[in-house]
Amino acid sequence: MEKTKKYDVLIIGGGTSGCACAYNCAKNNLKTLLIEKNNFLGGLMTGGLVVPIMKSSTSNLNTRYYKKLIKTAKKYNAQITYCDKNDGWLNPELLKIVLDDVLTSNDVKNNLDILFETTVLDILKKGNVIQSVILNSNLLSIPVEAKYFVDATGSAEFSKIAGCKFLDDNINKQQNSLRFILGNVDFDKFSKFIEKVDDNQDITNTNRNDSNCKELHFTTASTWDTNTKWALDKYLKRAVNDGVLKNSDRAYFQIFSIAGSNNQVAFNCPRINNYLDSPIEYSKELIKARKAIYRLLNFVRIYFPGFENAIITNIATQTGIREQNRVKTKHIYKKEDILSGKVFENPVLEANYPIDIHSNKKNKSTLKKLQKYQLPIESLMAADFDNLYVIGKILGAEFSAHSALRVQKSCMSMGEAVSYKIYALDH
Ligand SMILES: Cc1cc2nc3c(=O)[nH]c(=O)nc-3n(C[C@H](O)[C@H](O)[C@H](O)COP(=O)(O)OP(=O)(O)OC[C@H]3O[C@@H](n4cnc5c(N)ncnc54)[C@H](O)[C@@H]3O)c2cc1C
C-alpha cells in the first residue's frame, strides 16, 4: 500500500464536468486530485464522440472553463464557430490533447494531480462525512484523504459506493446511443445534396454562405417521429424497403461534420434500448448497435452523394448513456423550476436548453423551447453527506428537468460552481 496522500478536493471522473471542476479548483489554489478510469480525459466528449457542445448558457455565469477550453481548442485547430454562432464545435480525438493541455497549463499545474486508469476501491466515512478513499491505480492501492469529494462519474458510481440515496421518478427511461464517425466523406458533394433536398434550416444547414467560416461544415437529421417533416426520411424508408436498413434504424438519424477535419462526420446514432438494469440485455444491445452502425455505413454509401467511399474511423469507446442514476441532493430540481424560470440565491448556471427526452416510443421525444432558467447549487450537494458534491448528468433533478440540464456546457458550469463553493467553505 502506498503512503496516504492528502488533498483539499478529490474529483472522481475526468469527463465533461469533472475536468471543469478540476481546472477551477486548482486555479482557486485548492490542492486537487482528479482520477479517471480511462487513459484520457473528456468522458462523453472524447470517448463518447459527443459533438458539438449544444448552445445552452444565456449568460457568462460559470463559463471560465468553457472559454479556456475553446481558446485552447482553437490553438490545435480542433474547434470551429458554426453559422449559428455556436463556438462549441470540437474535434473529439484532438480534444484529448486539448484537455491534457488545459489541465496541465501554467495556471493550474502546481495544484492539480491527475491519475489515469484509476478507480475507487473503498470509501471510509464517519457519520455524514467522507474521510478517505482507497484508490486502485494499475493494481496499486493508494489511500487518499480529502476534505471534499466530487462525484463526476456520469453514473454516480462513487455516490453508490458511499451509500447515497437516488431519485426514482424515472418511469420513461431515455434511449441511449452508440455514436460513431465516418471518414473519407466528400463534404462539398454531400452539403450541396442536402441543401437541395432540405430547405428546413431547423434541421439541415451548412455554413457554405457564412463568409466567416474557412472550412465547410454541415448538420442534418431525420427521425421516425411524424410531428415534423423529415426530408431525409424518404431515403431511409427506401433503404428499409431495399433491405439495407431495418425500420428501427429510422428512429433517430443525426449527423454533424467534425471541426478540424474536411472529411469526417459524427453520427448521433444508432439508438440503444435502455437495459441498464440488465447487464446481459445491455451487452446484447451493444452488439446490435455495432451491426446497426455497419448497416448505416452501407446506407449512406448507397443513398447519399459524397459518402460513396466512406469508412468507419471510430466507434465510441464510451456508450452514449443519457441518464442513469440521479443522486438525492439537498434540493431536488423540478420541471416547474425550469418552466417558471425560478430564480435562486446561489445559481450555478443560466441556460435555456430545452427539455430533451429521447423516448423509446414514436412521437414521444421532446424538444420544447424554453425561457431562461437557473439551477441552484443545492442540487449538486448530496443529501446524505456534508462533503460530497455530484456534478454533470448525475445531479439531483427530476427526470424531465434533468434532460434539459445534462448538456455539456451546463455540466461544465456545474463543475465550476462547485469549485467556488468549496473554495468559499475552505477559506
Ligand atoms: C448519445 C448522447 C448524445 C448527446 N449529445 C449532446 C450534444 O450534442 N451536445 C451536448 O452538449 N450534450 C450532449 N449530450 C449530453 C452530454 O454529452 C452529457 O450529459 C455530458 O457530457 C455528461 O457529462 P458528465 O461529466 O456527467 O459525464 P462524462 O462526460 O461521461 O464523464 C464521466 C467520466 O467519469 C469517468 N468515470 C466513470 N466512473 C469512474 C470511476 N469509478 N472512477 C474514475 N473515473 C470514472 C468516465 O470514464 C468519464 O470520463 C449527449 C449525451 C449522449 C449520451
Coordinates of C-alpha atoms and ligand atoms in Angstrom, one line a residue:
M1 CA 0.0 0.0 0.0
E2 CA 1.3 3.5 -0.9
K3 CA 1.6 6.3 1.7
T4 CA -1.6 8.3 2.3
K5 CA -1.9 11.3 0.0
K6 CA -3.7 14.4 1.2
Y7 CA -5.8 16.8 -0.9
D8 CA -8.3 19.5 -0.4
V9 CA -10.5 18.0 -3.2
L10 CA -10.8 14.6 -4.8
I11 CA -12.7 14.6 -8.1
I12 CA -13.8 11.2 -9.4
G13 CA -14.2 11.2 -13.2
G14 CA -12.2 13.3 -15.7
G15 CA -15.1 13.8 -18.1
T16 CA -17.1 16.8 -19.2
S17 CA -18.0 18.1 -15.7
G18 CA -15.0 16.7 -13.8
C19 CA -12.4 18.5 -15.9
A20 CA -14.2 21.8 -15.4
C21 CA -14.3 21.2 -11.7
A22 CA -10.6 20.2 -11.5
Y23 CA -9.4 23.1 -13.6
N24 CA -11.3 25.6 -11.4
C25 CA -10.4 24.0 -8.1
A26 CA -6.7 24.1 -9.0
K27 CA -7.0 27.6 -10.3
N28 CA -8.6 28.6 -7.0
N29 CA -5.5 27.2 -5.2
L30 CA -7.2 24.1 -3.9
K31 CA -4.9 21.1 -3.8
T32 CA -6.8 18.8 -6.2
L33 CA -6.6 15.2 -7.3
L34 CA -8.5 14.2 -10.4
I35 CA -8.9 10.5 -11.1
E36 CA -10.1 9.0 -14.4
K37 CA -10.8 5.3 -15.3
N38 CA -9.8 5.8 -19.0
N39 CA -6.3 6.7 -20.2
F40 CA -7.6 10.0 -21.5
L41 CA -9.8 12.9 -20.3
G42 CA -13.1 14.1 -21.7
G43 CA -15.6 11.3 -21.0
L44 CA -18.5 11.6 -23.4
M45 CA -16.9 14.5 -25.2
T46 CA -14.0 12.3 -26.3
G47 CA -14.7 8.6 -25.6
G48 CA -18.4 9.0 -26.4
L49 CA -17.7 11.1 -29.6
V50 CA -20.4 13.6 -28.5
V51 CA -20.0 16.7 -30.6
P52 CA -20.9 19.5 -30.7
I53 CA -21.4 21.2 -27.4
M54 CA -25.1 22.4 -27.5
K55 CA -25.7 26.1 -27.0
S56 CA -27.2 26.4 -23.6
S57 CA -25.9 29.3 -21.5
T58 CA -27.6 32.6 -21.7
S59 CA -25.1 34.4 -19.5
N60 CA -21.4 34.3 -18.6
L61 CA -22.2 32.7 -15.2
N62 CA -19.5 30.0 -14.5
T63 CA -18.2 29.8 -18.1
R64 CA -14.5 30.5 -17.3
Y65 CA -13.5 26.9 -18.0
Y66 CA -15.6 26.7 -21.2
K67 CA -13.8 29.8 -22.6
K68 CA -10.4 28.4 -21.7
L69 CA -11.3 25.1 -23.4
I70 CA -12.5 26.8 -26.6
K71 CA -9.4 29.1 -26.7
T72 CA -7.1 26.1 -26.3
A73 CA -9.0 24.1 -28.9
K74 CA -8.5 26.9 -31.4
K75 CA -4.8 26.6 -30.9
Y76 CA -4.9 22.9 -32.0
N77 CA -7.4 23.6 -34.9
A78 CA -9.8 21.4 -33.0
Q79 CA -12.7 24.0 -33.0
I80 CA -14.9 25.9 -35.3
T81 CA -17.6 28.6 -34.8
Y82 CA -20.7 27.4 -36.7
C83 CA -23.0 29.7 -38.6
D84 CA -25.4 29.9 -35.6
K85 CA -22.5 31.4 -33.6
N86 CA -22.0 28.2 -31.6
D87 CA -18.3 28.1 -30.9
G88 CA -18.5 24.6 -29.3
W89 CA -18.0 22.5 -32.5
L90 CA -15.0 20.4 -31.5
N91 CA -12.9 17.5 -32.7
P92 CA -13.3 14.6 -30.2
E93 CA -10.0 12.9 -30.9
L94 CA -7.9 16.2 -30.8
L95 CA -9.9 17.1 -27.7
K96 CA -7.9 14.5 -25.7
I97 CA -4.8 16.5 -26.4
V98 CA -6.5 19.9 -25.8
L99 CA -7.8 18.7 -22.4
D100 CA -4.3 17.5 -21.4
D101 CA -3.1 21.0 -22.3
V102 CA -5.8 22.8 -20.3
L103 CA -5.3 20.7 -17.2
T104 CA -1.5 20.9 -17.2
S105 CA -1.4 24.6 -18.1
N106 CA 0.6 27.1 -16.0
D107 CA -2.4 28.4 -14.2
V108 CA -3.3 25.1 -12.6
K109 CA -0.4 22.7 -12.8
N110 CA 1.1 23.3 -9.3
N111 CA -2.2 22.4 -7.6
L112 CA -3.5 19.5 -9.7
D113 CA -2.5 15.9 -9.9
I114 CA -4.1 13.6 -12.4
L115 CA -4.3 9.8 -12.1
F116 CA -5.4 7.9 -15.2
E117 CA -6.7 4.3 -15.2
T118 CA -7.7 4.7 -11.6
T119 CA -10.9 3.9 -9.8
V120 CA -12.2 3.8 -6.3
L121 CA -11.9 0.6 -4.3
D122 CA -13.3 1.6 -0.9
I123 CA -14.6 4.6 0.9
L124 CA -14.1 5.4 4.6
K125 CA -16.8 7.6 6.2
K126 CA -17.8 8.8 9.7
G127 CA -21.4 9.9 10.1
N128 CA -22.2 12.2 7.2
V129 CA -18.6 13.0 6.4
I130 CA -16.5 11.0 3.8
Q131 CA -13.0 10.9 5.3
S132 CA -10.8 9.0 2.9
V133 CA -10.8 6.5 0.0
I134 CA -8.6 3.7 -1.3
L135 CA -7.9 4.0 -5.0
N136 CA -6.9 1.3 -7.4
S137 CA -4.4 2.6 -9.8
N138 CA -3.0 0.0 -12.1
L139 CA -3.3 -2.6 -9.3
L140 CA -1.6 -0.3 -6.8
S141 CA -3.7 0.6 -3.8
I142 CA -3.4 4.3 -2.9
P143 CA -5.1 5.7 0.2
V144 CA -6.2 9.3 -0.2
E145 CA -7.6 11.7 2.4
A146 CA -9.5 14.8 1.2
K147 CA -11.7 17.5 2.7
Y148 CA -14.2 17.5 -0.2
F149 CA -15.3 14.8 -2.7
V150 CA -16.8 15.4 -6.1
D151 CA -18.6 12.6 -8.0
A152 CA -18.3 13.4 -11.7
T153 CA -18.5 9.8 -12.9
G154 CA -21.6 10.2 -15.1
S155 CA -23.0 7.1 -13.5
A156 CA -22.8 8.1 -9.8
E157 CA -20.6 5.2 -9.1
F158 CA -18.8 6.9 -6.2
S159 CA -22.1 8.0 -4.6
K160 CA -23.3 4.5 -4.9
I161 CA -20.3 3.0 -3.1
A162 CA -20.7 5.8 -0.5
G163 CA -24.3 4.7 0.1
C164 CA -26.2 7.7 -1.2
K165 CA -29.9 7.6 -1.9
F166 CA -31.0 8.0 -5.5
L167 CA -34.0 9.6 -7.2
D168 CA -36.5 7.0 -8.5
D169 CA -39.0 9.1 -10.5
N170 CA -37.7 7.8 -13.8
I171 CA -40.6 5.8 -15.4
N172 CA -39.8 6.6 -19.0
K173 CA -36.1 5.9 -19.4
Q174 CA -34.2 7.8 -22.2
Q175 CA -32.9 5.9 -25.2
N176 CA -29.1 5.7 -25.4
S177 CA -26.8 5.8 -28.5
L178 CA -23.6 4.3 -29.6
R179 CA -22.0 7.1 -31.6
F180 CA -19.5 6.6 -34.5
I181 CA -17.5 8.6 -37.0
L182 CA -17.2 8.0 -40.8
G183 CA -14.2 9.4 -42.7
N184 CA -13.5 9.9 -46.4
V185 CA -16.7 11.8 -46.9
D186 CA -16.8 14.4 -49.7
F187 CA -18.1 17.4 -47.8
D188 CA -18.8 19.6 -50.8
K189 CA -20.8 17.0 -52.7
F190 CA -22.9 16.0 -49.7
S191 CA -23.6 19.5 -48.5
K192 CA -24.8 20.5 -52.0
F193 CA -27.1 17.4 -51.9
I194 CA -28.7 18.3 -48.5
E195 CA -29.0 21.9 -49.4
K196 CA -31.0 20.8 -52.4
V197 CA -33.2 18.2 -50.8
D198 CA -34.0 20.0 -47.5
D199 CA -34.6 23.8 -47.0
N200 CA -35.8 23.4 -43.4
Q201 CA -33.0 25.3 -41.6
D202 CA -34.1 24.0 -38.2
I203 CA -33.0 20.5 -39.3
T204 CA -30.5 20.8 -42.2
N205 CA -27.9 23.6 -42.7
T206 CA -24.5 24.2 -44.0
N207 CA -22.1 27.1 -43.4
R208 CA -21.4 27.5 -47.2
N209 CA -22.7 31.1 -47.2
D210 CA -21.1 32.1 -44.0
S211 CA -18.2 34.4 -45.0
N212 CA -16.6 34.0 -41.5
C213 CA -16.1 30.2 -42.0
K214 CA -12.9 29.0 -43.6
E215 CA -14.0 25.3 -43.5
L216 CA -17.2 23.8 -44.9
H217 CA -19.4 22.2 -42.3
F218 CA -23.0 20.9 -42.0
T219 CA -25.6 19.1 -39.9
T220 CA -28.8 17.3 -40.7
A221 CA -31.2 14.8 -39.1
S222 CA -34.2 12.6 -39.6
T223 CA -36.3 10.7 -37.1
W224 CA -39.4 8.5 -37.4
D225 CA -41.5 11.0 -35.4
T226 CA -44.4 12.2 -37.5
N227 CA -44.7 15.7 -36.0
T228 CA -42.0 17.1 -38.3
K229 CA -41.4 16.7 -42.0
W230 CA -38.0 15.0 -42.4
A231 CA -36.7 15.5 -45.9
L232 CA -34.2 12.6 -45.5
D233 CA -36.8 10.1 -44.3
K234 CA -37.7 9.1 -47.8
Y235 CA -34.1 7.8 -48.3
L236 CA -34.2 5.9 -45.0
K237 CA -37.6 4.4 -45.9
R238 CA -36.4 3.4 -49.4
A239 CA -33.4 1.7 -47.7
V240 CA -35.7 -0.3 -45.4
N241 CA -37.7 -1.4 -48.4
D242 CA -34.5 -2.4 -50.2
G243 CA -33.4 -4.4 -47.1
V244 CA -30.3 -2.2 -46.5
L245 CA -31.7 -0.8 -43.2
K246 CA -34.1 -2.1 -40.5
N247 CA -37.1 0.0 -39.7
S248 CA -35.7 0.7 -36.2
D249 CA -32.7 2.5 -37.9
R250 CA -35.2 5.2 -38.9
A251 CA -35.9 6.0 -35.2
Y252 CA -33.1 8.6 -35.0
F253 CA -30.5 9.7 -37.5
Q254 CA -28.4 12.8 -36.9
I255 CA -25.0 13.8 -38.3
F256 CA -22.5 16.7 -37.7
S257 CA -19.4 17.3 -39.7
I258 CA -16.3 17.4 -37.4
A259 CA -14.2 20.5 -36.7
G260 CA -10.6 20.4 -37.9
S261 CA -11.4 17.8 -40.5
N262 CA -12.6 18.1 -44.1
N263 CA -13.9 14.6 -44.5
Q264 CA -15.1 13.2 -41.1
V265 CA -18.7 13.1 -40.0
A266 CA -20.0 12.2 -36.5
F267 CA -23.2 10.2 -36.2
N268 CA -25.5 10.7 -33.1
C269 CA -27.0 7.2 -33.6
P270 CA -27.8 4.3 -33.6
R271 CA -30.1 4.2 -30.6
I272 CA -29.8 1.6 -28.0
N273 CA -32.7 0.3 -25.9
N274 CA -32.2 1.3 -22.2
Y275 CA -31.5 -2.1 -20.5
L276 CA -29.1 -0.6 -17.9
D277 CA -30.7 -2.7 -15.2
S278 CA -30.0 -5.9 -17.0
P279 CA -26.3 -6.4 -17.8
I280 CA -26.8 -9.3 -20.3
E281 CA -29.5 -7.5 -22.3
Y282 CA -27.4 -4.3 -22.2
S283 CA -24.4 -6.2 -23.7
K284 CA -26.6 -7.7 -26.4
E285 CA -27.8 -4.1 -27.2
L286 CA -24.1 -3.1 -27.8
I287 CA -23.6 -5.9 -30.3
K288 CA -26.8 -5.0 -32.0
A289 CA -25.7 -1.3 -32.1
R290 CA -22.4 -2.2 -33.9
K291 CA -24.4 -4.2 -36.5
A292 CA -26.6 -1.1 -37.0
I293 CA -23.5 1.0 -37.5
Y294 CA -22.4 -1.3 -40.3
R295 CA -25.9 -1.0 -41.9
L296 CA -25.8 2.7 -41.6
L297 CA -22.4 2.7 -43.3
N298 CA -23.8 0.8 -46.3
F299 CA -26.9 3.0 -46.3
V300 CA -25.0 6.3 -46.6
R301 CA -22.6 4.8 -49.2
I302 CA -25.5 3.9 -51.4
Y303 CA -28.0 6.7 -51.0
F304 CA -26.1 9.8 -50.1
P305 CA -23.8 11.6 -52.7
G306 CA -20.5 12.3 -51.1
F307 CA -20.5 9.1 -48.9
E308 CA -19.6 6.6 -51.7
N309 CA -16.1 6.0 -50.3
A310 CA -16.9 6.5 -46.6
I311 CA -15.1 4.3 -44.0
I312 CA -15.7 3.8 -40.3
T313 CA -12.9 5.6 -38.4
N314 CA -14.2 5.5 -34.8
I315 CA -16.8 3.7 -32.8
A316 CA -17.3 5.3 -29.4
T317 CA -15.4 3.6 -26.6
Q318 CA -17.9 5.1 -24.1
T319 CA -21.6 4.2 -24.6
G320 CA -23.8 7.3 -25.0
I321 CA -25.9 6.9 -21.8
R322 CA -28.1 10.0 -21.5
E323 CA -29.4 9.3 -18.0
Q324 CA -28.7 6.5 -15.5
N325 CA -28.5 7.5 -11.8
R326 CA -29.5 10.8 -10.3
V327 CA -28.4 11.4 -6.7
K328 CA -30.7 12.7 -4.0
T329 CA -29.5 16.2 -3.3
K330 CA -30.3 18.9 -0.8
H331 CA -32.6 20.5 -3.4
I332 CA -34.3 18.3 -6.0
Y333 CA -34.6 20.4 -9.1
K334 CA -38.1 20.2 -10.6
K335 CA -39.7 20.6 -14.0
E336 CA -41.7 23.5 -12.6
D337 CA -38.4 25.3 -11.6
I338 CA -37.4 25.2 -15.3
L339 CA -40.8 26.1 -16.7
S340 CA -41.3 29.0 -14.3
G341 CA -37.7 30.3 -14.7
K342 CA -37.4 30.3 -10.9
V343 CA -34.5 32.4 -9.6
F344 CA -32.2 31.0 -6.9
E345 CA -29.9 32.6 -4.3
N346 CA -26.8 30.7 -5.5
P347 CA -27.3 29.9 -9.2
V348 CA -24.9 27.5 -10.8
L349 CA -25.9 28.5 -14.4
E350 CA -28.3 30.3 -16.5
A351 CA -29.5 28.4 -19.5
N352 CA -32.3 27.9 -22.0
Y353 CA -31.6 24.5 -23.5
P354 CA -34.9 22.7 -23.9
I355 CA -36.3 19.6 -22.2
D356 CA -34.9 16.9 -24.5
I357 CA -36.2 13.4 -23.8
H358 CA -35.1 10.7 -26.3
S359 CA -38.1 8.4 -25.9
N360 CA -38.3 4.8 -26.9
K361 CA -41.8 5.5 -28.3
K362 CA -42.6 7.1 -31.6
N363 CA -43.7 10.8 -31.3
K364 CA -42.9 11.0 -27.6
S365 CA -39.4 12.6 -27.9
T366 CA -39.4 16.3 -26.7
L367 CA -37.5 19.4 -27.6
K368 CA -39.6 22.3 -26.4
K369 CA -38.2 25.8 -26.5
L370 CA -37.8 27.4 -23.0
Q371 CA -37.1 30.8 -21.4
K372 CA -34.1 31.3 -19.2
Y373 CA -33.8 29.2 -16.1
Q374 CA -31.4 28.8 -13.2
L375 CA -30.0 25.8 -11.3
P376 CA -29.3 26.1 -7.5
I377 CA -26.0 24.9 -6.0
E378 CA -28.1 22.8 -3.6
S379 CA -29.0 20.4 -6.5
L380 CA -25.3 19.5 -6.6
M381 CA -24.9 18.8 -2.8
A382 CA -25.5 15.2 -1.9
A383 CA -28.3 14.9 0.7
D384 CA -26.6 12.1 2.6
F385 CA -23.1 13.7 3.1
D386 CA -21.8 17.1 4.1
N387 CA -18.7 17.0 1.9
L388 CA -19.9 15.3 -1.3
Y389 CA -20.9 17.1 -4.5
V390 CA -22.4 15.5 -7.5
I391 CA -22.0 17.2 -10.9
G392 CA -22.8 16.5 -14.5
K393 CA -25.6 14.2 -15.5
I394 CA -26.0 12.7 -12.1
L395 CA -27.3 15.9 -10.5
G396 CA -30.3 15.9 -8.3
A397 CA -33.0 16.8 -10.8
E398 CA -36.3 15.2 -11.7
F399 CA -36.3 13.1 -14.9
S400 CA -37.6 15.7 -17.3
A401 CA -35.7 18.7 -15.7
H402 CA -32.5 16.6 -15.9
S403 CA -33.0 16.2 -19.7
A404 CA -32.5 19.9 -20.1
L405 CA -29.6 20.3 -17.8
R406 CA -27.4 17.4 -19.0
V407 CA -25.9 19.2 -22.0
Q408 CA -22.1 19.7 -21.9
K409 CA -21.9 23.5 -21.3
S410 CA -24.3 23.2 -18.3
C411 CA -22.3 20.2 -17.0
M412 CA -19.1 22.4 -17.2
S413 CA -20.8 25.2 -15.3
M414 CA -21.8 22.7 -12.6
G415 CA -18.1 21.7 -12.1
E416 CA -17.1 25.3 -12.0
A417 CA -19.8 26.4 -9.5
V418 CA -18.8 23.6 -7.1
S419 CA -15.2 24.7 -7.2
Y420 CA -16.2 28.2 -5.9
K421 CA -18.5 26.7 -3.3
I422 CA -15.6 24.5 -2.0
Y423 CA -13.2 27.5 -2.1
A424 CA -15.7 29.6 0.0
L425 CA -16.1 26.8 2.6
D426 CA -12.4 26.2 2.8
H427 CA -11.4 29.9 3.4
Ligands
LIG1 C1 -25.7 10.0 -27.1 C2 -25.6 11.3 -26.4 C3 -25.6 12.5 -27.2 C4 -25.5 13.7 -26.6 N1 -25.5 14.8 -27.4 C5 -25.1 16.0 -26.9 C6 -24.8 17.1 -27.7 O1 -24.9 17.0 -28.9 N2 -24.3 18.2 -27.1 C7 -24.3 18.4 -25.8 O2 -23.9 19.5 -25.3 N3 -24.6 17.4 -24.9 C8 -24.9 16.2 -25.5 N4 -25.2 15.1 -24.7 C9 -25.1 15.3 -23.2 C10 -23.7 15.3 -22.6 O3 -22.7 14.8 -23.5 C11 -23.6 14.6 -21.3 O4 -24.7 14.7 -20.5 C12 -22.4 15.1 -20.5 O5 -21.2 15.0 -21.3 C13 -22.2 14.3 -19.2 O6 -21.0 14.8 -18.6 P1 -20.5 14.1 -17.2 O7 -19.4 14.8 -16.7 O8 -21.7 13.9 -16.3 O9 -20.1 12.6 -17.7 P2 -18.9 12.1 -18.6 O10 -18.5 13.2 -19.6 O11 -19.4 10.8 -19.2 O12 -17.7 11.9 -17.7 C14 -17.7 10.9 -16.7 C15 -16.2 10.5 -16.5 O13 -16.1 9.7 -15.4 C16 -15.2 8.6 -15.7 N5 -15.5 7.6 -14.7 C17 -16.7 6.9 -14.6 N6 -16.6 6.1 -13.5 C18 -15.4 6.2 -12.9 C19 -14.8 5.7 -11.8 N7 -15.3 4.8 -11.0 N8 -13.5 6.1 -11.5 C20 -12.9 7.1 -12.3 N9 -13.5 7.6 -13.4 C21 -14.7 7.2 -13.7 C22 -15.6 8.2 -17.1 O14 -14.6 7.5 -17.7 C23 -15.7 9.6 -17.7 O15 -14.5 10.1 -18.2 C24 -25.3 13.8 -25.2 C25 -25.3 12.7 -24.4 C26 -25.4 11.4 -25.0 C27 -25.3 10.2 -24.2

